[in-house]
């Protein structure tokens, strides 16, 4: 008995057009950042403008979706994915703004990652039968009608966004150290700077991931009568948290640098993606509500 | 490592064998191994069936053992670091020689345009530090005046709070598990649920249903209860999903609702009628050790599709049907049974015929009743943990020292940070710029 909300045809049309427009704009911005990193330096500011414009379109899409559904777009794979992508861009743009135009290369790694996430929401479901990402507007089940939902989901998209940034920078680090100064890698920042970026993004992500786990437990306590049920989604969130805890400790207390820490960030990101994607399609539990 | 200086406790501990063991037990090395081990076990556990994983892994002695070891590691490490960290945070070595500053991880020399009296330069430097948000003071040491400045001292305690918060959370969970209970119970209006573990009873006074705007979404069922202990009311109120009733560490949650049907069974020859109340999964015997109905589902708004598969269109009680299967005395299924409201269905039994009628239905609530006395401890631990994380990542303690060499007309500035050397380098550059700017301004004014 899964019901759907009735959306006016106009509202639906505006929403769909904005989504497609934002997706296309992200693709164009990706091309801009790649051009920059492959040597055409003057494309940097242009790519940044394009990304900001895409971000505005995407924000407009989220607002329309909120109006159409009559609630914040925080439930189901499609909505979560969109807010998550939006948060990735938000954090990246914040970092770019703080660098005051000194460097745009992180964008050349983050935007393809965003295209990948967008592909997961749009193209992959058409190729893989088992993956079914519905764009329908569903009303909230009573158990989801709680303010904790909003805090919990917001914290998780923010955490995931930081981890995605850390992952993008980890890939940059690998290329920079493997290819040394060959080809486009010349335009990437020094490994130490990348490590610093990765560390800060992971620290912030760890804070949000912790808030997500704690608010999730509080919410579970008010609706299900238990804090922690060892549900696969809960456990995978905890696994991600363990891995980033190891990374932060290894770097800070043991003084680890370089490849070992970069690999930890990559493994942490894989665990995070599995929490989002793998648990939904490969493992079952009460969290698979949409 | 970015330690400002090694904790003294470390050296004292490692001298004896017991100290060596303690040192290992409290080490981050062991912490990393344990965290990785917990992560690996958890990955394997999620590949199993959920209930099996809970029994064979999460509740096993060895998983709890690894957890306990982690807690011990965390406890020892936290306790061991309290003293050195406090000393490091609150009693910095403010006086440093020029040679020591010259050896600091981050340092810079500013040559002034012209030699000036030490007094003046030192106060200029202190003001420049203050301008950049540092707490600066001027100290008179053996070699003359020194500027000492620092910022974000709270950051030293970030990890201490984080770890203590985690320990408190574990403690709260343990205390809650040891002193608490959890059970299910429920009923219809008028029922009394006795909870011997908690020494209280719950009476369901009233119940009502609110359908969602979209009736295919499960409706909200509200129940009004009164909780009594030894006949005295100790709590009461309305319970619904996401709206539990809490009193004295106990909580009553609305877990789900079910349907309870009223069934009349009339013997057509004798006219004798019996009334039954059945839940949606109950058995209804029609004759002693003979045929019986096993009810399977209650449909508030019954419908069948083309293949005859029954379902409910939505939750509105517009066409209530109780569905089940008729079994013979040998437990063999005979036929489907659909009881629609007030529409009798007749069954042949040894003594004649029985008319079975669904005469009405009502909602029943299912509660989860728990006691968790650890909740305040958990909340305190969680707040401390989050505050600790904030301090760890957003308060970066850093310290600067500056001395003036009048002969060379040079200011030597050195800095140390607890965490981020990168940030320290950037900040030192800004400090140097600030000093130069001020010096030029003053120089310009004088000349
Ligand atoms: C398993 C036992 C653990 C040990 C022995 C341990 C030990 C340490 C030590 C020695 C530090 C650095 C000292 C400082 O900042 O003053 C530290 C930092 C920290 N710990 Fe732990 N820790 C453990 C578990 C955890 C866990 C489970 C978490 C949270 C998931 C955690 C969160 C943190 C954080 C956030 C920091 C600050 C890290 C940074 O500045 O990069 N620790 N820990």
PDB file of N, CA, C and O and ligand atoms in Angstrom, chain A residues 199 206 241 245 248-249 252-253, chain B residues 27-28 31 35 70 73-74 77 81 85 159 162-163 166 385 389 392-393 418-419, ligand 1:
ATOM      1  N   UNK A 199      42.808  15.962   5.666  1.00  0.00           N
ATOM      2  CA  UNK A 199      42.679  15.838   7.118  1.00  0.00           C
ATOM      3  C   UNK A 199      41.544  16.710   7.627  1.00  0.00           C
ATOM      4  O   UNK A 199      40.721  16.284   8.429  1.00  0.00           O
ATOM      5  N   UNK A 206      33.966  13.626  10.188  1.00  0.00           N
ATOM      6  CA  UNK A 206      33.873  12.762  11.370  1.00  0.00           C
ATOM      7  C   UNK A 206      32.931  13.369  12.400  1.00  0.00           C
ATOM      8  O   UNK A 206      32.135  12.657  13.028  1.00  0.00           O
ATOM      9  N   UNK A 241      32.774   5.046  10.533  1.00  0.00           N
ATOM     10  CA  UNK A 241      33.241   5.885  11.639  1.00  0.00           C
ATOM     11  C   UNK A 241      34.530   5.313  12.232  1.00  0.00           C
ATOM     12  O   UNK A 241      35.486   6.030  12.494  1.00  0.00           O
ATOM     13  N   UNK A 245      38.109   7.087  12.304  1.00  0.00           N
ATOM     14  CA  UNK A 245      38.745   7.266  13.619  1.00  0.00           C
ATOM     15  C   UNK A 245      40.187   6.759  13.542  1.00  0.00           C
ATOM     16  O   UNK A 245      41.103   7.408  14.052  1.00  0.00           O
ATOM     17  N   UNK A 248      42.252   9.361  11.650  1.00  0.00           N
ATOM     18  CA  UNK A 248      42.571  10.570  12.411  1.00  0.00           C
ATOM     19  C   UNK A 248      43.616  10.290  13.479  1.00  0.00           C
ATOM     20  O   UNK A 248      44.530  11.080  13.696  1.00  0.00           O
ATOM     21  N   UNK A 249      43.485   9.136  14.144  1.00  0.00           N
ATOM     22  CA  UNK A 249      44.465   8.793  15.179  1.00  0.00           C
ATOM     23  C   UNK A 249      45.836   8.516  14.579  1.00  0.00           C
ATOM     24  O   UNK A 249      46.847   8.934  15.100  1.00  0.00           O
ATOM     25  N   UNK A 252      47.332  11.794  13.595  1.00  0.00           N
ATOM     26  CA  UNK A 252      47.653  12.729  14.672  1.00  0.00           C
ATOM     27  C   UNK A 252      48.596  12.155  15.716  1.00  0.00           C
ATOM     28  O   UNK A 252      49.612  12.753  16.028  1.00  0.00           O
ATOM     29  N   UNK A 253      48.261  10.976  16.234  1.00  0.00           N
ATOM     30  CA  UNK A 253      49.073  10.461  17.334  1.00  0.00           C
ATOM     31  C   UNK A 253      50.276   9.653  16.875  1.00  0.00           C
ATOM     32  O   UNK A 253      51.333   9.721  17.467  1.00  0.00           O
TER      33      UNK A 253
ATOM     34  N   UNK B  27      48.141   2.204  24.847  1.00  0.00           N
ATOM     35  CA  UNK B  27      48.757   2.832  23.669  1.00  0.00           C
ATOM     36  C   UNK B  27      47.778   2.985  22.516  1.00  0.00           C
ATOM     37  O   UNK B  27      46.814   2.231  22.388  1.00  0.00           O
ATOM     38  N   UNK B  28      48.074   3.946  21.690  1.00  0.00           N
ATOM     39  CA  UNK B  28      47.264   4.175  20.505  1.00  0.00           C
ATOM     40  C   UNK B  28      47.457   3.043  19.494  1.00  0.00           C
ATOM     41  O   UNK B  28      46.549   2.717  18.742  1.00  0.00           O
ATOM     42  N   UNK B  31      45.026   0.730  20.320  1.00  0.00           N
ATOM     43  CA  UNK B  31      43.736   1.338  19.949  1.00  0.00           C
ATOM     44  C   UNK B  31      43.450   1.162  18.468  1.00  0.00           C
ATOM     45  O   UNK B  31      42.340   0.767  18.088  1.00  0.00           O
ATOM     46  N   UNK B  35      40.326  -0.927  16.922  1.00  0.00           N
ATOM     47  CA  UNK B  35      39.321  -0.282  16.072  1.00  0.00           C
ATOM     48  C   UNK B  35      39.222  -1.000  14.722  1.00  0.00           C
ATOM     49  O   UNK B  35      38.126  -1.242  14.211  1.00  0.00           O
ATOM     50  N   UNK B  70      38.680  -2.444  24.210  1.00  0.00           N
ATOM     51  CA  UNK B  70      38.758  -1.091  23.643  1.00  0.00           C
ATOM     52  C   UNK B  70      38.453  -0.069  24.729  1.00  0.00           C
ATOM     53  O   UNK B  70      39.123   0.959  24.843  1.00  0.00           O
ATOM     54  N   UNK B  73      41.411   0.197  27.037  1.00  0.00           N
ATOM     55  CA  UNK B  73      42.472   0.922  26.335  1.00  0.00           C
ATOM     56  C   UNK B  73      42.204   2.427  26.389  1.00  0.00           C
ATOM     57  O   UNK B  73      43.062   3.240  26.732  1.00  0.00           O
ATOM     58  N   UNK B  74      40.953   2.747  26.097  1.00  0.00           N
ATOM     59  CA  UNK B  74      40.549   4.148  26.075  1.00  0.00           C
ATOM     60  C   UNK B  74      40.647   4.756  27.476  1.00  0.00           C
ATOM     61  O   UNK B  74      41.139   5.874  27.655  1.00  0.00           O
ATOM     62  N   UNK B  77      44.338   5.152  28.525  1.00  0.00           N
ATOM     63  CA  UNK B  77      44.994   6.205  27.758  1.00  0.00           C
ATOM     64  C   UNK B  77      44.515   7.573  28.229  1.00  0.00           C
ATOM     65  O   UNK B  77      45.302   8.497  28.378  1.00  0.00           O
ATOM     66  N   UNK B  81      46.798  10.455  30.294  1.00  0.00           N
ATOM     67  CA  UNK B  81      47.133  11.721  29.644  1.00  0.00           C
ATOM     68  C   UNK B  81      46.605  12.962  30.348  1.00  0.00           C
ATOM     69  O   UNK B  81      46.935  14.077  29.965  1.00  0.00           O
ATOM     70  N   UNK B  85      48.668  16.460  29.880  1.00  0.00           N
ATOM     71  CA  UNK B  85      47.939  17.401  29.036  1.00  0.00           C
ATOM     72  C   UNK B  85      47.603  18.683  29.783  1.00  0.00           C
ATOM     73  O   UNK B  85      47.743  19.783  29.252  1.00  0.00           O
ATOM     74  N   UNK B 159      40.544  16.108  22.800  1.00  0.00           N
ATOM     75  CA  UNK B 159      40.538  14.642  22.730  1.00  0.00           C
ATOM     76  C   UNK B 159      40.195  14.038  24.090  1.00  0.00           C
ATOM     77  O   UNK B 159      39.559  12.996  24.175  1.00  0.00           O
ATOM     78  N   UNK B 162      36.504  14.133  24.232  1.00  0.00           N
ATOM     79  CA  UNK B 162      35.975  13.156  23.279  1.00  0.00           C
ATOM     80  C   UNK B 162      36.023  11.758  23.881  1.00  0.00           C
ATOM     81  O   UNK B 162      35.036  11.026  23.888  1.00  0.00           O
ATOM     82  N   UNK B 163      37.180  11.418  24.408  1.00  0.00           N
ATOM     83  CA  UNK B 163      37.351  10.061  24.940  1.00  0.00           C
ATOM     84  C   UNK B 163      36.538   9.847  26.201  1.00  0.00           C
ATOM     85  O   UNK B 163      35.926   8.798  26.373  1.00  0.00           O
ATOM     86  N   UNK B 166      32.990   9.292  25.240  1.00  0.00           N
ATOM     87  CA  UNK B 166      32.768   7.926  24.739  1.00  0.00           C
ATOM     88  C   UNK B 166      32.674   6.933  25.889  1.00  0.00           C
ATOM     89  O   UNK B 166      31.806   6.062  25.911  1.00  0.00           O
ATOM     90  N   UNK B 385      31.010  14.219  24.203  1.00  0.00           N
ATOM     91  CA  UNK B 385      31.714  13.685  23.041  1.00  0.00           C
ATOM     92  C   UNK B 385      31.700  14.684  21.883  1.00  0.00           C
ATOM     93  O   UNK B 385      32.733  14.972  21.284  1.00  0.00           O
ATOM     94  N   UNK B 389      34.766  16.749  20.159  1.00  0.00           N
ATOM     95  CA  UNK B 389      35.112  16.717  18.740  1.00  0.00           C
ATOM     96  C   UNK B 389      35.238  18.132  18.202  1.00  0.00           C
ATOM     97  O   UNK B 389      36.152  18.439  17.438  1.00  0.00           O
ATOM     98  N   UNK B 392      38.436  19.494  19.292  1.00  0.00           N
ATOM     99  CA  UNK B 392      39.556  18.838  18.612  1.00  0.00           C
ATOM    100  C   UNK B 392      39.799  19.422  17.232  1.00  0.00           C
ATOM    101  O   UNK B 392      40.922  19.552  16.796  1.00  0.00           O
ATOM    102  N   UNK B 393      38.708  19.718  16.523  1.00  0.00           N
ATOM    103  CA  UNK B 393      38.910  20.103  15.128  1.00  0.00           C
ATOM    104  C   UNK B 393      38.808  21.606  14.860  1.00  0.00           C
ATOM    105  O   UNK B 393      39.257  22.076  13.839  1.00  0.00           O
ATOM    106  N   UNK B 418      49.843  22.436  18.457  1.00  0.00           N
ATOM    107  CA  UNK B 418      49.545  21.119  18.986  1.00  0.00           C
ATOM    108  C   UNK B 418      49.172  20.197  17.843  1.00  0.00           C
ATOM    109  O   UNK B 418      49.362  19.014  17.898  1.00  0.00           O
ATOM    110  N   UNK B 419      48.579  20.768  16.808  1.00  0.00           N
ATOM    111  CA  UNK B 419      48.062  19.909  15.757  1.00  0.00           C
ATOM    112  C   UNK B 419      48.582  20.270  14.372  1.00  0.00           C
ATOM    113  O   UNK B 419      49.323  19.541  13.773  1.00  0.00           O
TER     114      UNK B 419
HETATM  115  C1  LIG C   1      40.570   2.826  21.183  1.00  0.00           C
HETATM  116  C2  LIG C   1      41.088   3.547  22.047  1.00  0.00           C
HETATM  117  C3  LIG C   1      41.525   4.958  21.802  1.00  0.00           C
HETATM  118  C4  LIG C   1      42.709   5.480  22.192  1.00  0.00           C
HETATM  119  C5  LIG C   1      43.794   4.764  22.939  1.00  0.00           C
HETATM  120  C6  LIG C   1      42.745   6.846  21.773  1.00  0.00           C
HETATM  121  C7  LIG C   1      43.807   7.703  21.952  1.00  0.00           C
HETATM  122  C8  LIG C   1      43.900   8.965  21.422  1.00  0.00           C
HETATM  123  C9  LIG C   1      45.008   9.832  21.526  1.00  0.00           C
HETATM  124  C10 LIG C   1      46.298   9.503  22.243  1.00  0.00           C
HETATM  125  C11 LIG C   1      44.715  10.997  20.878  1.00  0.00           C
HETATM  126  C12 LIG C   1      45.575  12.234  20.635  1.00  0.00           C
HETATM  127  C13 LIG C   1      45.730  13.128  21.716  1.00  0.00           C
HETATM  128  C14 LIG C   1      45.129  14.491  21.715  1.00  0.00           C
HETATM  129  O1  LIG C   1      44.465  14.996  20.795  1.00  0.00           O
HETATM  130  O2  LIG C   1      45.347  15.117  22.756  1.00  0.00           O
HETATM  131  C15 LIG C   1      43.419  10.855  20.376  1.00  0.00           C
HETATM  132  C16 LIG C   1      42.764  11.832  19.671  1.00  0.00           C
HETATM  133  C17 LIG C   1      41.459  11.725  19.259  1.00  0.00           C
HETATM  134  N1  LIG C   1      40.607  10.655  19.491  1.00  0.00           N
HETATM  135 FE1  LIG C   1      41.105   8.915  20.309  1.00  0.00          FE
HETATM  136  N2  LIG C   1      41.583   7.130  21.149  1.00  0.00           N
HETATM  137  C18 LIG C   1      40.810   6.010  21.135  1.00  0.00           C
HETATM  138  C19 LIG C   1      39.555   5.872  20.629  1.00  0.00           C
HETATM  139  C20 LIG C   1      38.839   6.876  20.028  1.00  0.00           C
HETATM  140  C21 LIG C   1      37.570   6.718  19.446  1.00  0.00           C
HETATM  141  C22 LIG C   1      36.767   5.421  19.406  1.00  0.00           C
HETATM  142  C23 LIG C   1      37.211   7.947  18.979  1.00  0.00           C
HETATM  143  C24 LIG C   1      35.966   8.339  18.285  1.00  0.00           C
HETATM  144  C25 LIG C   1      35.480   7.601  17.386  1.00  0.00           C
HETATM  145  C26 LIG C   1      38.274   8.849  19.233  1.00  0.00           C
HETATM  146  C27 LIG C   1      38.294  10.173  18.864  1.00  0.00           C
HETATM  147  C28 LIG C   1      39.398  10.961  18.882  1.00  0.00           C
HETATM  148  C29 LIG C   1      39.512  12.226  18.256  1.00  0.00           C
HETATM  149  C30 LIG C   1      38.425  12.892  17.440  1.00  0.00           C
HETATM  150  C31 LIG C   1      40.797  12.716  18.495  1.00  0.00           C
HETATM  151  C32 LIG C   1      41.394  14.018  17.983  1.00  0.00           C
HETATM  152  C33 LIG C   1      42.134  13.604  16.744  1.00  0.00           C
HETATM  153  C34 LIG C   1      42.848  14.674  16.012  1.00  0.00           C
HETATM  154  O3  LIG C   1      43.118  15.717  16.544  1.00  0.00           O
HETATM  155  O4  LIG C   1      43.160  14.414  14.852  1.00  0.00           O
HETATM  156  N3  LIG C   1      39.257   8.167  19.887  1.00  0.00           N
HETATM  157  N4  LIG C   1      42.930   9.607  20.712  1.00  0.00           N
END
